[in-house]
PDB file of C-alpha atoms in Angstrom:
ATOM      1  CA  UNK A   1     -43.747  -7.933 -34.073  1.00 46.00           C
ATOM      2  CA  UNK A   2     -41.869 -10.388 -31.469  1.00 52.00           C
ATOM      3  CA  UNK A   3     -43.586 -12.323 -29.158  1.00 54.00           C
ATOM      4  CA  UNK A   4     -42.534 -11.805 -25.770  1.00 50.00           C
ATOM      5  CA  UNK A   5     -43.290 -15.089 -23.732  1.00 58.00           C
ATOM      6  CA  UNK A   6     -42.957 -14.952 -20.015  1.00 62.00           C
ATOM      7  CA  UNK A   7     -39.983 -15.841 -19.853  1.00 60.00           C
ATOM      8  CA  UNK A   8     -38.726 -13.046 -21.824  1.00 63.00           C
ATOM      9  CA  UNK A   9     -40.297 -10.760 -19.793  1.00 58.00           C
ATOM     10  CA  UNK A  10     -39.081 -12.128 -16.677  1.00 61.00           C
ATOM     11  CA  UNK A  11     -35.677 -11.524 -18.361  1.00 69.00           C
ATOM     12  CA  UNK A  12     -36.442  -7.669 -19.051  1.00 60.00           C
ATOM     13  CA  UNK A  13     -37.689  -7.093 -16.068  1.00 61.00           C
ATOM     14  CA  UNK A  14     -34.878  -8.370 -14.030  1.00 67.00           C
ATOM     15  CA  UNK A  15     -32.437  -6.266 -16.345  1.00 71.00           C
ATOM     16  CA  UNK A  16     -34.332  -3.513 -16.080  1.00 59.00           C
ATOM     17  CA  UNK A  17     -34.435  -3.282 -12.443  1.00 63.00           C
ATOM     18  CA  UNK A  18     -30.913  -4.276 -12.518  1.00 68.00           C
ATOM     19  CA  UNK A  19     -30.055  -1.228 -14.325  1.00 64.00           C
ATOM     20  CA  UNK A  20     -32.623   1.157 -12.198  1.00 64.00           C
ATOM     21  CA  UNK A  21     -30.765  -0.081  -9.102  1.00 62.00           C
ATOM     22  CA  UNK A  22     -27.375   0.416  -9.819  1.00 65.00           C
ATOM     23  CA  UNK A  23     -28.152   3.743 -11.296  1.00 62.00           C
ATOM     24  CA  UNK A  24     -29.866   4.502  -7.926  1.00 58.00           C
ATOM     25  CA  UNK A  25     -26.636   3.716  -6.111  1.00 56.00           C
ATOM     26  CA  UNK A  26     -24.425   5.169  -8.376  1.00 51.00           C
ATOM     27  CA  UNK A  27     -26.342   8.308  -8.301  1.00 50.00           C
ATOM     28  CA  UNK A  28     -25.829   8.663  -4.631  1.00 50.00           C
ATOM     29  CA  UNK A  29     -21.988   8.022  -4.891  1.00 52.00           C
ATOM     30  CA  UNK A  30     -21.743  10.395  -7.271  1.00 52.00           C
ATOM     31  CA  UNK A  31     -23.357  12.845  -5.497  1.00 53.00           C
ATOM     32  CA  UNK A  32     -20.876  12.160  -2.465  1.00 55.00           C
ATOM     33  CA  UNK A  33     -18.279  12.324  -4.944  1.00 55.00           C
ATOM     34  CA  UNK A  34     -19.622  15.748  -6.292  1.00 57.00           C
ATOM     35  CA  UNK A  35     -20.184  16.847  -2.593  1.00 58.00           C
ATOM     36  CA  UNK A  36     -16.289  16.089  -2.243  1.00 57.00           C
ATOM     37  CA  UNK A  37     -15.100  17.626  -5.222  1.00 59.00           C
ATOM     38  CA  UNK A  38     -16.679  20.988  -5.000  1.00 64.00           C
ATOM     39  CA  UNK A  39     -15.480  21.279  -1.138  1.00 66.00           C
ATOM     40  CA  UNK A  40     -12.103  21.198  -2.094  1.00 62.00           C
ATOM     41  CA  UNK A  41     -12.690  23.816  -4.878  1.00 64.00           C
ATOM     42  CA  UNK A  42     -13.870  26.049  -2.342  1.00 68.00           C
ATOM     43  CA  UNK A  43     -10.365  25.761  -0.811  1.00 67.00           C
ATOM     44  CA  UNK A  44      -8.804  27.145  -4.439  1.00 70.00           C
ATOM     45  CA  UNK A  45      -7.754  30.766  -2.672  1.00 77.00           C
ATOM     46  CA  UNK A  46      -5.356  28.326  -0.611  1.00 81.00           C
ATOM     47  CA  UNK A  47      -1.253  28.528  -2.555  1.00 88.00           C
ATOM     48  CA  UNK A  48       0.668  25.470  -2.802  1.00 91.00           C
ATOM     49  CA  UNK A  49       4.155  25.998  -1.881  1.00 94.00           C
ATOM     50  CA  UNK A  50       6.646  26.232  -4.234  1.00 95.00           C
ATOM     51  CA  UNK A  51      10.204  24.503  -4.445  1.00 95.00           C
ATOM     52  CA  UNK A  52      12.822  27.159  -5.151  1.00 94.00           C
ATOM     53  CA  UNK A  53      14.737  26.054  -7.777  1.00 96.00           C
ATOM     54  CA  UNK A  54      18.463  25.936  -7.014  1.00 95.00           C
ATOM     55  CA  UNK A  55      20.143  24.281  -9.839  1.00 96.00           C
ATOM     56  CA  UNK A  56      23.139  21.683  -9.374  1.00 96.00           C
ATOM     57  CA  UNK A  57      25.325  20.005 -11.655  1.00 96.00           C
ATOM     58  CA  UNK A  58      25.711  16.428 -10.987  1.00 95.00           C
ATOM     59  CA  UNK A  59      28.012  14.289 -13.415  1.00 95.00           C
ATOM     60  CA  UNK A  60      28.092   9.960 -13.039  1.00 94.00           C
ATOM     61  CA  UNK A  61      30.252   8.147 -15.775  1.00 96.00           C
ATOM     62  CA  UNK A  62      30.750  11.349 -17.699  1.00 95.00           C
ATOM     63  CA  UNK A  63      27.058  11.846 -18.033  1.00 96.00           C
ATOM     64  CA  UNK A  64      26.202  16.207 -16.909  1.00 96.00           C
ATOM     65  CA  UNK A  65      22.618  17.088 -15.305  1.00 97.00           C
ATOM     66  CA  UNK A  66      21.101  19.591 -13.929  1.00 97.00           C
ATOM     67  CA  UNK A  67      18.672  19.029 -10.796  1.00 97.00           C
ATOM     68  CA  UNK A  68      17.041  21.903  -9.900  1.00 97.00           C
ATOM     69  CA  UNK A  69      15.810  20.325  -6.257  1.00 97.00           C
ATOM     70  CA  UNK A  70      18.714  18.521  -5.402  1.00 97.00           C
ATOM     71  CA  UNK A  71      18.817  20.845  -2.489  1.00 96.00           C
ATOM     72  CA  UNK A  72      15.124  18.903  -1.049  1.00 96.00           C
ATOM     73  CA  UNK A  73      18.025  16.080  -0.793  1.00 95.00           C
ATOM     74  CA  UNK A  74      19.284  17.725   3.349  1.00 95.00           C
ATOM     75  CA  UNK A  75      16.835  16.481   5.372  1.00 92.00           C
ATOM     76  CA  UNK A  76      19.025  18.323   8.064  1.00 95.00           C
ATOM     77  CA  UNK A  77      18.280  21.800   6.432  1.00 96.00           C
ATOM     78  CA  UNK A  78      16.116  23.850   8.025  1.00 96.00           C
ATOM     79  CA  UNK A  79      14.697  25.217   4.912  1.00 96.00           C
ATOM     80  CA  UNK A  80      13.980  21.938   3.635  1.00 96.00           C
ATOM     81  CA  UNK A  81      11.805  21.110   6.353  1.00 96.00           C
ATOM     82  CA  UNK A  82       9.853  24.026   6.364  1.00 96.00           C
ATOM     83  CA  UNK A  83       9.229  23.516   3.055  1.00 96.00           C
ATOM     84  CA  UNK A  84       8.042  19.776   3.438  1.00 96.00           C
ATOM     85  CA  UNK A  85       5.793  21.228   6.412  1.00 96.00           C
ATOM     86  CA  UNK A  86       4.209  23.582   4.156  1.00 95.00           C
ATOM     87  CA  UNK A  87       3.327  21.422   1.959  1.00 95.00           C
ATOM     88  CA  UNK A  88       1.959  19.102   4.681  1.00 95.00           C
ATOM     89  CA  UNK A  89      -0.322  21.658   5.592  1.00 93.00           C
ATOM     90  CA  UNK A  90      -1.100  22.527   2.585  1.00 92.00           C
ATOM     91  CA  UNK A  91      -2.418  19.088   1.946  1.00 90.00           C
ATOM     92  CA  UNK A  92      -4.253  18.692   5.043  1.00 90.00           C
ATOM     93  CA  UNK A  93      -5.843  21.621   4.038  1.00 88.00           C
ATOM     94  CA  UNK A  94      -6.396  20.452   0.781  1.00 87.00           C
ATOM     95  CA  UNK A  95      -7.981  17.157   2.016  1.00 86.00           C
ATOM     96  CA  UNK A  96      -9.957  17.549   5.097  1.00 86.00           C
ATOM     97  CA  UNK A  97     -13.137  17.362   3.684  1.00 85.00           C
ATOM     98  CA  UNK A  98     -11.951  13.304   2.812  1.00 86.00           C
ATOM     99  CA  UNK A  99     -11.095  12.946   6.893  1.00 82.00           C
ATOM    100  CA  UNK A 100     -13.675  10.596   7.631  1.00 85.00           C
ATOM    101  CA  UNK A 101     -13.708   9.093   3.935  1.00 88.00           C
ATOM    102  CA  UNK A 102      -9.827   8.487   4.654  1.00 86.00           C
ATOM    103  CA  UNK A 103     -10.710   6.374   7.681  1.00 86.00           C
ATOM    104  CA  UNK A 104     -13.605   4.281   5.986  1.00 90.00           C
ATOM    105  CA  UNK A 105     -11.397   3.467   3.094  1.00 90.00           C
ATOM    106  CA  UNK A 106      -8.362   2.203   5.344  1.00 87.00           C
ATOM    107  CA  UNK A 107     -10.647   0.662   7.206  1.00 87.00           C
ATOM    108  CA  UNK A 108     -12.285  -1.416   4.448  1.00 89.00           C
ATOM    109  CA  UNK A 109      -8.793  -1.859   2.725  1.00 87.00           C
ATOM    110  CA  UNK A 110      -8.091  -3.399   6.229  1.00 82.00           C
ATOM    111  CA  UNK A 111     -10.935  -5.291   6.446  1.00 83.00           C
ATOM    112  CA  UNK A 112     -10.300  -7.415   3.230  1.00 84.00           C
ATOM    113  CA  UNK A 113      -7.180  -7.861   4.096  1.00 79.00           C
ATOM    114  CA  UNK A 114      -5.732 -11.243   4.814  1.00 79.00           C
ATOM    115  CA  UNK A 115      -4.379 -11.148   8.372  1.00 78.00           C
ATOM    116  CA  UNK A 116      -2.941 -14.355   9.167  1.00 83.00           C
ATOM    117  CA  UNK A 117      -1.427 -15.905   5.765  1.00 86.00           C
ATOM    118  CA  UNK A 118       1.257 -18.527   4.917  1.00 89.00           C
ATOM    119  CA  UNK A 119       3.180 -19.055   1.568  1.00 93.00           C
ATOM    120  CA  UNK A 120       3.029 -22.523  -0.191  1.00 96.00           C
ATOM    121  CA  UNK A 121       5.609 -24.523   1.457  1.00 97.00           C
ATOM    122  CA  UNK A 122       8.275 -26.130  -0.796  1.00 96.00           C
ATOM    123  CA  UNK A 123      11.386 -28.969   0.349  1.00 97.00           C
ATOM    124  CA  UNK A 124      14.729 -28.237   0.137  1.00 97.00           C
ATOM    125  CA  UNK A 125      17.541 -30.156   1.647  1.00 96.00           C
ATOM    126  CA  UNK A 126      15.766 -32.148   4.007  1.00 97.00           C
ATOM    127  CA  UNK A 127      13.299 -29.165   4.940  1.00 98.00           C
ATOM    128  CA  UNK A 128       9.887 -27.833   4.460  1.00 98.00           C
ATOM    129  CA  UNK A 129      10.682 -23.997   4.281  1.00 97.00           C
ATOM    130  CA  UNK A 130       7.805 -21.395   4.389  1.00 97.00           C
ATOM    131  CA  UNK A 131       6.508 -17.725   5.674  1.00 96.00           C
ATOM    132  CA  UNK A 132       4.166 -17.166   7.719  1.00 94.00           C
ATOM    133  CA  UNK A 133       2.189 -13.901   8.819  1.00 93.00           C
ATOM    134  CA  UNK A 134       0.779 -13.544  12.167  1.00 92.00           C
ATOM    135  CA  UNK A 135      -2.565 -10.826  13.117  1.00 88.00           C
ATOM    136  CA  UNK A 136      -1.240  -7.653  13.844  1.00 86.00           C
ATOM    137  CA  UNK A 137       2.454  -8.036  12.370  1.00 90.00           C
ATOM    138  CA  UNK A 138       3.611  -6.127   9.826  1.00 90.00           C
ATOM    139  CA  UNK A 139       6.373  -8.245   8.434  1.00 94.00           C
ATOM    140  CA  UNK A 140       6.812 -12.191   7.491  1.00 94.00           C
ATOM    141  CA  UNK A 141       8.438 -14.736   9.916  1.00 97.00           C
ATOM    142  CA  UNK A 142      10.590 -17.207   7.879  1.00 97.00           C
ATOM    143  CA  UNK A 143      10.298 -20.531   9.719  1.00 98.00           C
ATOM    144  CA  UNK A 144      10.806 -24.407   8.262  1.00 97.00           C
ATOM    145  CA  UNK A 145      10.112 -27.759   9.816  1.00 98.00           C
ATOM    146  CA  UNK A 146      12.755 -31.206   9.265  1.00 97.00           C
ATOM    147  CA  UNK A 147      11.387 -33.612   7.221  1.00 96.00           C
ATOM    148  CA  UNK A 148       7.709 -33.322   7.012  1.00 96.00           C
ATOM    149  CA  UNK A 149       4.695 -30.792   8.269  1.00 96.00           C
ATOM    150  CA  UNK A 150       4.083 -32.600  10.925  1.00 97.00           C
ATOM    151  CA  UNK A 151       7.625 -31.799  11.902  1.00 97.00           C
ATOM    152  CA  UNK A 152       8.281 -28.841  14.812  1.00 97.00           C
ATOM    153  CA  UNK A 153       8.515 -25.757  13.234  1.00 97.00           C
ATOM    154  CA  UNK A 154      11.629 -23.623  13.543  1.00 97.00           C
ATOM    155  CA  UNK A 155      11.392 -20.275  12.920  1.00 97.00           C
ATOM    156  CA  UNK A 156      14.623 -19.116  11.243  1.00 97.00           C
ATOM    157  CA  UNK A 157      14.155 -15.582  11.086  1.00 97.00           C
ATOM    158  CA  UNK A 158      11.281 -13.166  12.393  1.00 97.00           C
ATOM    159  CA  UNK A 159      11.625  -9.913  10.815  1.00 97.00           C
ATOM    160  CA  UNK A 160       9.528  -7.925  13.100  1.00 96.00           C
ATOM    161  CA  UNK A 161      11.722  -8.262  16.074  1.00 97.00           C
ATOM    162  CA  UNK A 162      14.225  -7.021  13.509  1.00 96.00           C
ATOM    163  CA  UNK A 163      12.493  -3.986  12.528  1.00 96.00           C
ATOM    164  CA  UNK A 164      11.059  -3.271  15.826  1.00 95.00           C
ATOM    165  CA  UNK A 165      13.177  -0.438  16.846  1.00 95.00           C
ATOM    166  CA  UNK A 166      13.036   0.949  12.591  1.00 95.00           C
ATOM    167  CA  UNK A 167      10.336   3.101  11.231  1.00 92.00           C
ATOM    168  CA  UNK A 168      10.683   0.889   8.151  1.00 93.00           C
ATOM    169  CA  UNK A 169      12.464  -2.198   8.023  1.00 94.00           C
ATOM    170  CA  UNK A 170      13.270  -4.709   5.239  1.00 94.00           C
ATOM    171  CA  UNK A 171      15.263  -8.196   5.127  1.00 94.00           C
ATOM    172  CA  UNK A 172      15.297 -10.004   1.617  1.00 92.00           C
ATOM    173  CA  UNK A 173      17.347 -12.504  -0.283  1.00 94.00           C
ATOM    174  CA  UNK A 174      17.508 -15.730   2.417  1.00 95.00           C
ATOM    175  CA  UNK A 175      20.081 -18.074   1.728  1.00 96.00           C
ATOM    176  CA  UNK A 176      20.506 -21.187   3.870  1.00 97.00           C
ATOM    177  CA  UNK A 177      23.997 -22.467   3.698  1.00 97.00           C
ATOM    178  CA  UNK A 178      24.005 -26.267   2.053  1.00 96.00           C
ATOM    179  CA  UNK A 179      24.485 -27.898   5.576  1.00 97.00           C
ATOM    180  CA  UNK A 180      21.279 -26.252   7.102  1.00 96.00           C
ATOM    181  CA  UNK A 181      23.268 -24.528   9.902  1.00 96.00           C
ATOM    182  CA  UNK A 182      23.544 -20.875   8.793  1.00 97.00           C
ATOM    183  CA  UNK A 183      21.158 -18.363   7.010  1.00 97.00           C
ATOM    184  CA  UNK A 184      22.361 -15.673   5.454  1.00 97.00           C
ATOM    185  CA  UNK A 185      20.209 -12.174   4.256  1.00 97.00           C
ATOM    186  CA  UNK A 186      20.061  -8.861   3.346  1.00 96.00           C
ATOM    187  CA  UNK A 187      18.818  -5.738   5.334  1.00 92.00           C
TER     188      UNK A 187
END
């Protein structure tokens, strides 16, 4: 037989209260999670759409497939979009139960986060080059200041005035030329 000295039983309670609280809150998540789950199995009557299948031979350096939904490729196609639309609704369907789920879990992805950030600066040729990201921009603003931090910043490139009138916009692979005067990049 042990002897259980206060301490130790300071130690078991705390681990078993521990345990009795987090099974108390995972209990209710599950049950939100169960909730969830068996919504969306009341939806099973609802069909996904189906791709038809309208094989194409494609052949690159003497190599021969066969893509059966090469077809999806013509956005311009009318069948094409009414196929993507159908399966649009379909998920919608498929999800609605999550609506409000779907806007707490952005919103907490949001909320964590960083808004405003800036990379670790580092010297090159006479300059202290770095990004920066300001609240409520979706891309990086490539700026660098002459000789020290102290030193006015000039921002070389800000790639959300680039990608404002884009849907999606990306610029990668700066290159300053060795006098300082001209950067080069890729879109």
């Amino acid at each position: 037989m042990q002897n259980y000295t206060p301490a130790r039983f300071a130690i078991l309670l705390a681990t078993c209260a521990t345990l009795f609280f987090t099974a108390c809150s995972s209990n209710e998540q599950g049950k939100r999670s169960e909730n969830q789950s068996s919504q969306m199995y009341l939806k099973k009557d609802l069909q996904a759409p189906v791709a038809n299948q309208q094989p194409k031979e494609l052949t690159i350096h003497g190599d021969t497939r066969i893509d059966p939904y090469y077809w999806l490729n013509d956005r311009d196609d009318p069948e094409v979009t009414a196929y993507l639309e159908a399966e649009n609704d379909y998920a919608r369907n498929m999800m609605s139960h999550l609506a409000g789920f779907e806007d707490e879990l952005y919103d907490e992805i949001i909320g964590r986060i960083k808004q405003t950030d800036l990379s670790v600066p580092y010297l090159d040729n006479g300059y202290w080059y770095y990004t920066r990201y300001d609240e409520g921009k979706e891309y990086a603003i490539h700026v660098r200041r002459k000789g020290n931090m102290e030193a006015e910043e000039e921002v070389m490139l800000d790639v959300n005035v680039l990608a404002e009138p884009y849907d999606f916009y990306n610029a990668g692979g700066l290159s300053v030329s060795p006098d300082n005067r001209i950067l080069s990049y890729g879109e």
